[in-house]
Tab-separated table of N, CA, C and O in Angstrom:
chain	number	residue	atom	x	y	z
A	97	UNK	N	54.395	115.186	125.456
A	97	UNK	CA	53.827	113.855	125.488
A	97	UNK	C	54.753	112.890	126.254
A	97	UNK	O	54.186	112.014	126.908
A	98	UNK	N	56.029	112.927	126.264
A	98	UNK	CA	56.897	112.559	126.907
A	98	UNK	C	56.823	112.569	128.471
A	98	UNK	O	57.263	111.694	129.216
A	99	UNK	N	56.193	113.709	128.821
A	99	UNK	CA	56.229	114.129	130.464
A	99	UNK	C	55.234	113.148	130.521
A	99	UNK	O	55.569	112.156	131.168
A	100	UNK	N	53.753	113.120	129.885
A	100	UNK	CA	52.954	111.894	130.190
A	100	UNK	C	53.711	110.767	130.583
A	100	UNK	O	54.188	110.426	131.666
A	101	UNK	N	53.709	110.144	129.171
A	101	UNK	CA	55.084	108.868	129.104
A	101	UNK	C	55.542	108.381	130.446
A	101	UNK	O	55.054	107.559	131.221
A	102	UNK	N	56.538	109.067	130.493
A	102	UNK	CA	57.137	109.153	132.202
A	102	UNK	C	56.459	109.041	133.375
A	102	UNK	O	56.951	108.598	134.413
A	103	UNK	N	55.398	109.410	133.249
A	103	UNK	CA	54.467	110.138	134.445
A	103	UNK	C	53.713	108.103	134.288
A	103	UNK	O	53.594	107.353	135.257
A	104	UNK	N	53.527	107.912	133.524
A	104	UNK	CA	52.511	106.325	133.350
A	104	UNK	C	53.799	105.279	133.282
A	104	UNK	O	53.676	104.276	133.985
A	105	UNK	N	54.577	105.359	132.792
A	105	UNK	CA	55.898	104.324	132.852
A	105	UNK	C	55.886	104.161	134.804
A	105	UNK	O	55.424	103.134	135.301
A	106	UNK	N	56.470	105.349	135.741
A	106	UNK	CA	56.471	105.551	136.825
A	106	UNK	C	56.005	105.118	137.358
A	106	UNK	O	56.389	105.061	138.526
A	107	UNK	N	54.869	104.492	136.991
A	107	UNK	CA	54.001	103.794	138.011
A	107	UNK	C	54.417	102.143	138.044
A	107	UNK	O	54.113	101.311	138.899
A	108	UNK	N	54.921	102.036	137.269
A	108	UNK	CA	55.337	100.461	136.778
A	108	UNK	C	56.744	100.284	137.398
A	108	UNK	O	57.061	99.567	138.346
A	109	UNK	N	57.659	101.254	136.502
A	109	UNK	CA	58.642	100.665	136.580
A	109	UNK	C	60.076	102.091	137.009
A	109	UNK	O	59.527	103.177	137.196
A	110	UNK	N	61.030	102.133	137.098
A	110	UNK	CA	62.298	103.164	137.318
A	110	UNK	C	62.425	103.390	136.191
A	110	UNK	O	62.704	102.568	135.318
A	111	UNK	N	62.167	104.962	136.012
A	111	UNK	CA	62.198	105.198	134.050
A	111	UNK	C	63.538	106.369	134.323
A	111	UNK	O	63.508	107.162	135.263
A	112	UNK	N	64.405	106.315	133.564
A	112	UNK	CA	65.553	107.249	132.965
A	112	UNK	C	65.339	107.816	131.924
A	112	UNK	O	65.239	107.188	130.869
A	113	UNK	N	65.219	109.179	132.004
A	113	UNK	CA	65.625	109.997	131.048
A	113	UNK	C	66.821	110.428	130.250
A	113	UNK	O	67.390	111.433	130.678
A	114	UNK	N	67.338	109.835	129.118
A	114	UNK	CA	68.372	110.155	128.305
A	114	UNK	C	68.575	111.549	127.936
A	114	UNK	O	67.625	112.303	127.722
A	115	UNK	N	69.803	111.910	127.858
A	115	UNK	CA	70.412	112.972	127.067
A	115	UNK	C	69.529	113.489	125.949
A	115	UNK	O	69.004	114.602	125.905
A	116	UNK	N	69.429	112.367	124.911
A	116	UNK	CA	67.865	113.235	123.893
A	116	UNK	C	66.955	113.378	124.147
A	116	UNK	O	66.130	113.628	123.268
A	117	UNK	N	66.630	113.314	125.307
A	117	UNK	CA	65.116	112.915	125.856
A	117	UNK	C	64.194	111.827	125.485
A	117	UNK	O	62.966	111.908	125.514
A	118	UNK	N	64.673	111.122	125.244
A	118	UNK	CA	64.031	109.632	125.433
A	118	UNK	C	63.826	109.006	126.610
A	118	UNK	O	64.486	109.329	127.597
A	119	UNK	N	62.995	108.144	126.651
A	119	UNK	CA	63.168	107.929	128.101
A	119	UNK	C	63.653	105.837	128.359
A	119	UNK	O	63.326	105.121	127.413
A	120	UNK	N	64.132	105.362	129.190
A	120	UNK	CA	64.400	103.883	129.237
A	120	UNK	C	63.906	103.644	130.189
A	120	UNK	O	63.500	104.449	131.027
A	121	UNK	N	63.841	102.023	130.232
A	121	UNK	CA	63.538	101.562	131.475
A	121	UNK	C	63.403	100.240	131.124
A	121	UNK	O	62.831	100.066	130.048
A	122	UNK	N	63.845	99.030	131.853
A	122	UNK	CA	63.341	97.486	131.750
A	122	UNK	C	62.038	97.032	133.199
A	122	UNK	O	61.770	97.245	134.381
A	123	UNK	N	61.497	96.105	131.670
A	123	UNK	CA	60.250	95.247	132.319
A	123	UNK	C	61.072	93.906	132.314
A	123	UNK	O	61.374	93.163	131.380
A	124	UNK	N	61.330	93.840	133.632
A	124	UNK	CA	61.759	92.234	133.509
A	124	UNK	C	63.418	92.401	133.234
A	124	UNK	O	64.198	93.110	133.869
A	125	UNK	N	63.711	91.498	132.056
A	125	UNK	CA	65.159	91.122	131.419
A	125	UNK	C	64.929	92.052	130.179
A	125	UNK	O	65.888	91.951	129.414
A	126	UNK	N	63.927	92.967	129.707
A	126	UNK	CA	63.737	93.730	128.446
A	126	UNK	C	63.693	95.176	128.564
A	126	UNK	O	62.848	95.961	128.995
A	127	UNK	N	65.190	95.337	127.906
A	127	UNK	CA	65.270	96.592	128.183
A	127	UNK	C	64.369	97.630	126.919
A	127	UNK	O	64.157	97.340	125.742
A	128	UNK	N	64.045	98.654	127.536
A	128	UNK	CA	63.006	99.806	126.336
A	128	UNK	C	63.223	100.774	126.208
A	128	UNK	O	63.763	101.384	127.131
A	129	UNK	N	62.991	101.258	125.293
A	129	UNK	CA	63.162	102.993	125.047
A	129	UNK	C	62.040	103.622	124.214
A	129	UNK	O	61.625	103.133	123.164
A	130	UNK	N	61.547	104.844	124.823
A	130	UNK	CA	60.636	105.185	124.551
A	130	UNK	C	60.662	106.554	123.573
A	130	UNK	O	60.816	107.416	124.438
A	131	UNK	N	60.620	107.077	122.642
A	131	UNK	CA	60.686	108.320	122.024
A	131	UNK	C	59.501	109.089	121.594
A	131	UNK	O	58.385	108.580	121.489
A	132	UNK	N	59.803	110.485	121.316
A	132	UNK	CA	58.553	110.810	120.930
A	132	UNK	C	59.040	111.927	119.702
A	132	UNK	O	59.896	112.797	119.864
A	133	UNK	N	58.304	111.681	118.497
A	133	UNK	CA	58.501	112.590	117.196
A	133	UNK	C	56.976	113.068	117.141
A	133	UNK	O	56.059	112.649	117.847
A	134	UNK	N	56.911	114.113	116.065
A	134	UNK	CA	56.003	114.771	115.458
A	134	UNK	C	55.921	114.772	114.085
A	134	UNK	O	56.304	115.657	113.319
A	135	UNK	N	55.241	113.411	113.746
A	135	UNK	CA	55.732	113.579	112.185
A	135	UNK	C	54.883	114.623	111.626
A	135	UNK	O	55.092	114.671	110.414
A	136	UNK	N	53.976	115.517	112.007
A	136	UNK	CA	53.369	116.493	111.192
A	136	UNK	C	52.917	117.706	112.150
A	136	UNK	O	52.802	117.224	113.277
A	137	UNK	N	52.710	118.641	112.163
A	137	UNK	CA	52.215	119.680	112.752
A	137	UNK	C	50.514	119.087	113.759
A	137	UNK	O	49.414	119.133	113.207
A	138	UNK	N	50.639	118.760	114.726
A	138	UNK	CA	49.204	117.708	115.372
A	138	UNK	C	49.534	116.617	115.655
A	138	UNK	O	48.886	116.045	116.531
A	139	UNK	N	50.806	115.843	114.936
A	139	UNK	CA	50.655	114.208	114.783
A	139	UNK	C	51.661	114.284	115.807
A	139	UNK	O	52.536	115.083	115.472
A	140	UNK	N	51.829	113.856	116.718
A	140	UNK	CA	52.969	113.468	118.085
A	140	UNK	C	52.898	111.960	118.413
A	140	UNK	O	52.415	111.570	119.476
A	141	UNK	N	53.428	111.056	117.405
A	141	UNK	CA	53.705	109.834	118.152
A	141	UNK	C	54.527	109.437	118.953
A	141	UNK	O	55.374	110.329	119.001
A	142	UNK	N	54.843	108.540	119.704
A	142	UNK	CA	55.350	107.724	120.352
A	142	UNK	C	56.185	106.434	120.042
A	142	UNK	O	55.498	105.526	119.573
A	143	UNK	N	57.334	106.193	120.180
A	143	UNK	CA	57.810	105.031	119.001
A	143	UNK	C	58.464	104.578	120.486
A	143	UNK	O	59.257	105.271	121.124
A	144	UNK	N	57.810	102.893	121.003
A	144	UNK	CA	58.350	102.400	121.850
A	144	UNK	C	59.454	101.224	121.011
A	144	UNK	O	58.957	100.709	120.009
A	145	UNK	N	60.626	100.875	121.306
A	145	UNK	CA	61.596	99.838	120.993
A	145	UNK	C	61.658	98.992	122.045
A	145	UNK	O	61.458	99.772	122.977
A	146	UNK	N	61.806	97.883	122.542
A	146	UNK	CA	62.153	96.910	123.525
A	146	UNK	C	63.055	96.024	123.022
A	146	UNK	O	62.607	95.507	121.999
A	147	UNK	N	63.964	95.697	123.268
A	147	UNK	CA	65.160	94.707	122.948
A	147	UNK	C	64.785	93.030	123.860
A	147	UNK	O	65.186	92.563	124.926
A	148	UNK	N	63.894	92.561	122.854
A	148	UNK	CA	63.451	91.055	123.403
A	148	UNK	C	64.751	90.083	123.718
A	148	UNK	O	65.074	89.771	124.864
A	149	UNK	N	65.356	89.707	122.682
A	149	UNK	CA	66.582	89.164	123.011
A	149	UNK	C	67.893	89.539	121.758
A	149	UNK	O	67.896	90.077	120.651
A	150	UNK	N	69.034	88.849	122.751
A	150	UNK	CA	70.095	89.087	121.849
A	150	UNK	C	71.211	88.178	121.386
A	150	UNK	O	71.074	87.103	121.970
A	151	UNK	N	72.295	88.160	120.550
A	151	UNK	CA	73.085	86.849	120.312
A	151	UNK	C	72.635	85.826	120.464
A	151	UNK	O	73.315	84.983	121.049
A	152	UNK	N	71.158	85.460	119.942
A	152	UNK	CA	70.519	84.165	119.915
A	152	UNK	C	71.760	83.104	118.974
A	152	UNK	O	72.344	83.609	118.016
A	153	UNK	N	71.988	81.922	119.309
A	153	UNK	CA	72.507	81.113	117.940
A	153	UNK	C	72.187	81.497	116.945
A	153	UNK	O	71.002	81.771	116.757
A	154	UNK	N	73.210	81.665	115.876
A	154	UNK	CA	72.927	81.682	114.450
A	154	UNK	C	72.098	80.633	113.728
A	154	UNK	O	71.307	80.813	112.802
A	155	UNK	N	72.507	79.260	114.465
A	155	UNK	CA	71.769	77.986	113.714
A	155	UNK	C	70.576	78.447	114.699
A	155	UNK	O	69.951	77.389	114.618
A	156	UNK	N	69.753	79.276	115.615
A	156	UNK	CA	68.422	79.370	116.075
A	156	UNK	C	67.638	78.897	115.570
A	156	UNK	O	68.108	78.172	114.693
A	157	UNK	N	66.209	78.858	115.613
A	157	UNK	CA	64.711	78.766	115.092
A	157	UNK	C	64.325	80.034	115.209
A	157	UNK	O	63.319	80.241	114.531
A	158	UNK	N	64.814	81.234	115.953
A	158	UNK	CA	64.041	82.117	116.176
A	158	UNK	C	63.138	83.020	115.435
A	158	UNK	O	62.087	83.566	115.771
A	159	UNK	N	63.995	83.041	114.060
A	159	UNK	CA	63.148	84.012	112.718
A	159	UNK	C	62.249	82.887	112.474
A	159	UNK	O	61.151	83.441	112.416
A	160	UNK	N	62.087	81.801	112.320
A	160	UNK	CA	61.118	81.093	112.101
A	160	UNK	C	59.886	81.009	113.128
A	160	UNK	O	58.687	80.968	112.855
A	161	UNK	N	60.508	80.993	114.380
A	161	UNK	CA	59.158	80.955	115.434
A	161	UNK	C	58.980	82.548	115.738
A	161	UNK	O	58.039	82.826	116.482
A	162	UNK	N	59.486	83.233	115.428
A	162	UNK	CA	58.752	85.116	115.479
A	162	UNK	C	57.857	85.313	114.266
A	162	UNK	O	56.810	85.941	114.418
A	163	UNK	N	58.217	84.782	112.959
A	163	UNK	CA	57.185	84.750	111.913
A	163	UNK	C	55.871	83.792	112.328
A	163	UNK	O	54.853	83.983	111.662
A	164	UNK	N	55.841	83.133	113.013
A	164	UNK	CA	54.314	82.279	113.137
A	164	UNK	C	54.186	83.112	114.601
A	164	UNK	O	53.135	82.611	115.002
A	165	UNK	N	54.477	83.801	115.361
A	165	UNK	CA	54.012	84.288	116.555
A	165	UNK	C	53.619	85.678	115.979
A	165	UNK	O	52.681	86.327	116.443
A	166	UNK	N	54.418	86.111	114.905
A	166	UNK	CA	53.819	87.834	114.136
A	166	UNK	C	52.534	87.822	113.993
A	166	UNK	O	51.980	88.601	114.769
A	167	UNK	N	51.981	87.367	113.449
A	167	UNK	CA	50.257	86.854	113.543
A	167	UNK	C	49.559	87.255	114.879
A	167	UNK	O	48.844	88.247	115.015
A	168	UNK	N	49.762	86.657	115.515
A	168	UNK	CA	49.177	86.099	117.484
A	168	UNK	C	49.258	87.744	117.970
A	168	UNK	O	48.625	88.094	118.966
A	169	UNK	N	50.083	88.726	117.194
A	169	UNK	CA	49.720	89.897	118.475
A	169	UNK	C	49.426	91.104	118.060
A	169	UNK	O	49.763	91.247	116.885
A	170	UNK	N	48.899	92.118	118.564
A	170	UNK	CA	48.112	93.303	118.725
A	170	UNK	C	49.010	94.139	118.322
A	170	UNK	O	49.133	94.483	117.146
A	171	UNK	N	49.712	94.537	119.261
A	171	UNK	CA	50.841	95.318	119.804
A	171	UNK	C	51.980	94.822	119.842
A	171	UNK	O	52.521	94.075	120.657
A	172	UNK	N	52.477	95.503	118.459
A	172	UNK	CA	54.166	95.898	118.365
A	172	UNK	C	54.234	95.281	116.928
A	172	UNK	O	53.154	94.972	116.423
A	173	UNK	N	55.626	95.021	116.060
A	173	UNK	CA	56.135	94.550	115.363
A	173	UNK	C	56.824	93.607	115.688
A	173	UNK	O	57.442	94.173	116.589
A	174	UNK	N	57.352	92.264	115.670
A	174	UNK	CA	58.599	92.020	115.787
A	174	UNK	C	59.961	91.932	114.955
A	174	UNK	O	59.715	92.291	113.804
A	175	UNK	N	61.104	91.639	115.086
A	175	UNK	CA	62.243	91.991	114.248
A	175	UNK	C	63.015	91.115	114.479
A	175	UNK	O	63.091	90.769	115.658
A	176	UNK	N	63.728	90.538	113.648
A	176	UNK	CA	64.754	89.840	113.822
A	176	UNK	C	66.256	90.171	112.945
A	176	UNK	O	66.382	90.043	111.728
A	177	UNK	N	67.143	90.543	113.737
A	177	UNK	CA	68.706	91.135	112.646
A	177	UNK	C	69.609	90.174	113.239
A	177	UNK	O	69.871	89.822	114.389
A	178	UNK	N	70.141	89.754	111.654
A	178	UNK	CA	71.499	88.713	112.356
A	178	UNK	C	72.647	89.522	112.177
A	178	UNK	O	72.784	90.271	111.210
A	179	UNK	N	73.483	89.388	113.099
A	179	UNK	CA	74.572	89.792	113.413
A	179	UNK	C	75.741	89.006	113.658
A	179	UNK	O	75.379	87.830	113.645
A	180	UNK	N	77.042	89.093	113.887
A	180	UNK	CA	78.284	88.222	113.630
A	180	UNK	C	78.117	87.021	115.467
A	180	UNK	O	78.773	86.126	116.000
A	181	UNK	N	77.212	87.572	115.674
A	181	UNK	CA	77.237	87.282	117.421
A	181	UNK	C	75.638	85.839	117.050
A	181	UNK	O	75.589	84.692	117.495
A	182	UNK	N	74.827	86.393	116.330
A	182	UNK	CA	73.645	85.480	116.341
A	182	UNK	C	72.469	86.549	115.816
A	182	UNK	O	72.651	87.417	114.962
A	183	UNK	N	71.188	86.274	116.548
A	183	UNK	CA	70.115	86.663	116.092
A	183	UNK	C	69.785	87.712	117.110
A	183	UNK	O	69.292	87.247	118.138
A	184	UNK	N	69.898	88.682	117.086
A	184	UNK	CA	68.862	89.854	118.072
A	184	UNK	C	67.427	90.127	117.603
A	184	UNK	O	67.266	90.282	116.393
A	185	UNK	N	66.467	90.197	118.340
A	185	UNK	CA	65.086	90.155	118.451
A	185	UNK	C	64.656	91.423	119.204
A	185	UNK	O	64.912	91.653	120.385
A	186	UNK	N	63.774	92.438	118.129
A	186	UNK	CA	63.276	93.437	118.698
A	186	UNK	C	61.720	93.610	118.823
A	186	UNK	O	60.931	93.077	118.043
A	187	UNK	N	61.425	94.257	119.679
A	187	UNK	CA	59.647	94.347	119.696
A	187	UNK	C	59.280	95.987	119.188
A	187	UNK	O	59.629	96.886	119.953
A	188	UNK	N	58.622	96.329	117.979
A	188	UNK	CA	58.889	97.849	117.944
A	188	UNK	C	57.172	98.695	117.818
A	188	UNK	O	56.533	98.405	116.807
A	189	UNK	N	56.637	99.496	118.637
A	189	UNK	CA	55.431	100.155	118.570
A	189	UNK	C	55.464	101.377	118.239
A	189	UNK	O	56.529	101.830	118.659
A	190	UNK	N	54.994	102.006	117.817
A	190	UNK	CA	54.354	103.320	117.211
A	190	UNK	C	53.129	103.527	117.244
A	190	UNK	O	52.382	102.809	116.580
A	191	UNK	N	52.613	104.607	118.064
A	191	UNK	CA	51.365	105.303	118.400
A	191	UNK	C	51.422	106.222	118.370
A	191	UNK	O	52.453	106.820	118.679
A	192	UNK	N	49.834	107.071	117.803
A	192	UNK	CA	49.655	108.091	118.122
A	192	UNK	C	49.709	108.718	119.246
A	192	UNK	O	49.646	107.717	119.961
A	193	UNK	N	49.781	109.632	120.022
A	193	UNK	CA	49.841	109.492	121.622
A	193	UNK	C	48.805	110.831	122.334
A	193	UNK	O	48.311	110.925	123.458
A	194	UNK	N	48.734	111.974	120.863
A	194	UNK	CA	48.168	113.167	121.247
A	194	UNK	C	46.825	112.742	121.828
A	194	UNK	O	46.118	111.910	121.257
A	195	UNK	N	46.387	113.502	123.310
A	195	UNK	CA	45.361	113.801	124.300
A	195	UNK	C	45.274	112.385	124.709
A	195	UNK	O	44.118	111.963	124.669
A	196	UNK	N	46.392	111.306	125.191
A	196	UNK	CA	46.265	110.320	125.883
A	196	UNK	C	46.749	110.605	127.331
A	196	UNK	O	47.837	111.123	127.578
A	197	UNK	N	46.017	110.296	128.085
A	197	UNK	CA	46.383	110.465	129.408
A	197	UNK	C	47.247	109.479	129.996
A	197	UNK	O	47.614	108.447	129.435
A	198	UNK	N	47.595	109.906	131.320
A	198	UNK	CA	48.379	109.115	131.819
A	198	UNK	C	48.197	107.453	132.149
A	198	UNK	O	48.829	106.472	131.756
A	199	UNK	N	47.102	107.601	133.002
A	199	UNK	CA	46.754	106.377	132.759
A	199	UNK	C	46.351	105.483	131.592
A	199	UNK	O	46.791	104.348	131.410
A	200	UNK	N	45.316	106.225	130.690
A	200	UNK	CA	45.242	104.920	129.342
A	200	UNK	C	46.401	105.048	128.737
A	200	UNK	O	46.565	104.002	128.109
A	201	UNK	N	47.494	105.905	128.541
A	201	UNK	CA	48.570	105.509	128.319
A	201	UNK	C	49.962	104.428	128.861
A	201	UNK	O	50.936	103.840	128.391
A	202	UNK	N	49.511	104.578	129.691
A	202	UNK	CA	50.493	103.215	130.889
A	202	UNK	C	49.905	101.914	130.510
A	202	UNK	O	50.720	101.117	130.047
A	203	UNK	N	48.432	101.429	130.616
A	203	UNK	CA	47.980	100.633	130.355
A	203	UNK	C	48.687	99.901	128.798
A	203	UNK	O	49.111	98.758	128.626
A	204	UNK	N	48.606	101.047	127.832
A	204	UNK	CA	49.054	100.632	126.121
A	204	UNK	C	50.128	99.959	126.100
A	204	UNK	O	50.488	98.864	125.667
A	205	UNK	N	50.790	101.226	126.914
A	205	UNK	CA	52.230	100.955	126.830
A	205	UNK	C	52.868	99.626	128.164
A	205	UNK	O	54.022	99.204	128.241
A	206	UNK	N	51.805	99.274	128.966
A	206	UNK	CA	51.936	97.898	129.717
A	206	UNK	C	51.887	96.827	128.728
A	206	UNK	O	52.846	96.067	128.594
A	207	UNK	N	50.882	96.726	128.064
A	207	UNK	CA	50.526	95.896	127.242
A	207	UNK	C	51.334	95.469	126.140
A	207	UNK	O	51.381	94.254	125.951
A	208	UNK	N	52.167	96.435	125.156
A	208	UNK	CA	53.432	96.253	124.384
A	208	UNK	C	54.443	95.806	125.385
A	208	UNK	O	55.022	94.827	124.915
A	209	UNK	N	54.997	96.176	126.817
A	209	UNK	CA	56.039	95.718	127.107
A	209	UNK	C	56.028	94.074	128.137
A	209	UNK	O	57.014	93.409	128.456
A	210	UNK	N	54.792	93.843	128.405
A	210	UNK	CA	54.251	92.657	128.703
A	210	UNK	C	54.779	91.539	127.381
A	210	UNK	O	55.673	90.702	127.503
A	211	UNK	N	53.878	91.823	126.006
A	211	UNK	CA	53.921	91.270	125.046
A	211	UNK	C	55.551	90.997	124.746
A	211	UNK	O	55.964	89.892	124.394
A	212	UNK	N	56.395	92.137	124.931
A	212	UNK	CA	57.950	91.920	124.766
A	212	UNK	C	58.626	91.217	125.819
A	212	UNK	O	59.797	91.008	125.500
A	213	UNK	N	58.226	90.620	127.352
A	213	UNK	CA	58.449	90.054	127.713
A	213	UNK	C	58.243	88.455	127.530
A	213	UNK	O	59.149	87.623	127.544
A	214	UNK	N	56.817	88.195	127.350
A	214	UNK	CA	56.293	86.824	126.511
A	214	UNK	C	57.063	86.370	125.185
A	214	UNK	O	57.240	85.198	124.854
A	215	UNK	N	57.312	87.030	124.776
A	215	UNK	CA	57.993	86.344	123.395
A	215	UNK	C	59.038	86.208	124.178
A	215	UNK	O	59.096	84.980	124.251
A	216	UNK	N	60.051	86.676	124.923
A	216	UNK	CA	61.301	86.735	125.604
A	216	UNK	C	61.184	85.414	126.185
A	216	UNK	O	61.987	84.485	126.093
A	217	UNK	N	60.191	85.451	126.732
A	217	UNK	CA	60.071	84.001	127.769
A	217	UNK	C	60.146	82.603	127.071
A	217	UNK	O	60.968	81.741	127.380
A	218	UNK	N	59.013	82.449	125.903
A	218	UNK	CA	58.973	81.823	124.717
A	218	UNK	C	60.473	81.760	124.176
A	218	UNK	O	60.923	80.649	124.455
A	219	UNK	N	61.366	82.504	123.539
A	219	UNK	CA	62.047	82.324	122.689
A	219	UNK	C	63.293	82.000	123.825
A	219	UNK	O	64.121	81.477	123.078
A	220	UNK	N	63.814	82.002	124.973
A	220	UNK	CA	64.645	81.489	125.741
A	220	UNK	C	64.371	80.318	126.802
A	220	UNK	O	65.116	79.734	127.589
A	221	UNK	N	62.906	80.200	126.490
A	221	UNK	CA	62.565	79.021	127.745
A	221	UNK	C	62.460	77.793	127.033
A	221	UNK	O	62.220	76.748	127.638
């Protein structure tokens, strides 16, 4: 499912393949990583991560304006972890992925890393 992955990322963007076989690549200023598990014998998801932003101020708004934007979207989770640096902001998806093709798969996976760019834009502009 991975070779898909790659094969629909490719068309977008310069995708790297990691050592575990994951694969990366940034849309924009957001960097992603893409994995793929089997949580059951049939079930082959896809677990995309995007790193929206990072070392936001501690005094931020950001957990406050990602909780009223959590609502507004389709695709992904968002996350917020504070750390000694500030607030890092993640965008996180999980899909099924078995008998998705290349293309309606690029499209999905456009659409989550679009969405992780918009909040990016939002939460630094």
């Amino acid at each position: 499912m991975l070779d898909t992955a790659r094969q629909a990322l490719e068309r977008f963007h310069e995708v790297r393949v990691d050592d575990d076989g994951a694969l990366s690549f940034r849309h924009g200023d957001v960097p992603c990583a893409l994995q793929g598990i089997e949580l059951a014998e049939g079930l082959v998801v896809l677990s995309l991560t995007c790193v929206v932003a990072w070392d936001l101020p501690a005094d931020s708004t950001a957990p406050l304006r990602l909780a009223e934007r959590a609502g507004q979207g389709m695709f992904g989770t968002l996350g917020a972890v504070r750390t000694d640096q500030g607030w890092d902001v993640t965008l996180r998806y999980v899909f099924p992925a078995g008998g998705l093709a290349a293309e309606p798969m690029g499209t999905l996976l456009m659409l989550v890393v679009s969405t992780a760019s918009q909040v990016r834009t939002e939460l630094l502009g």
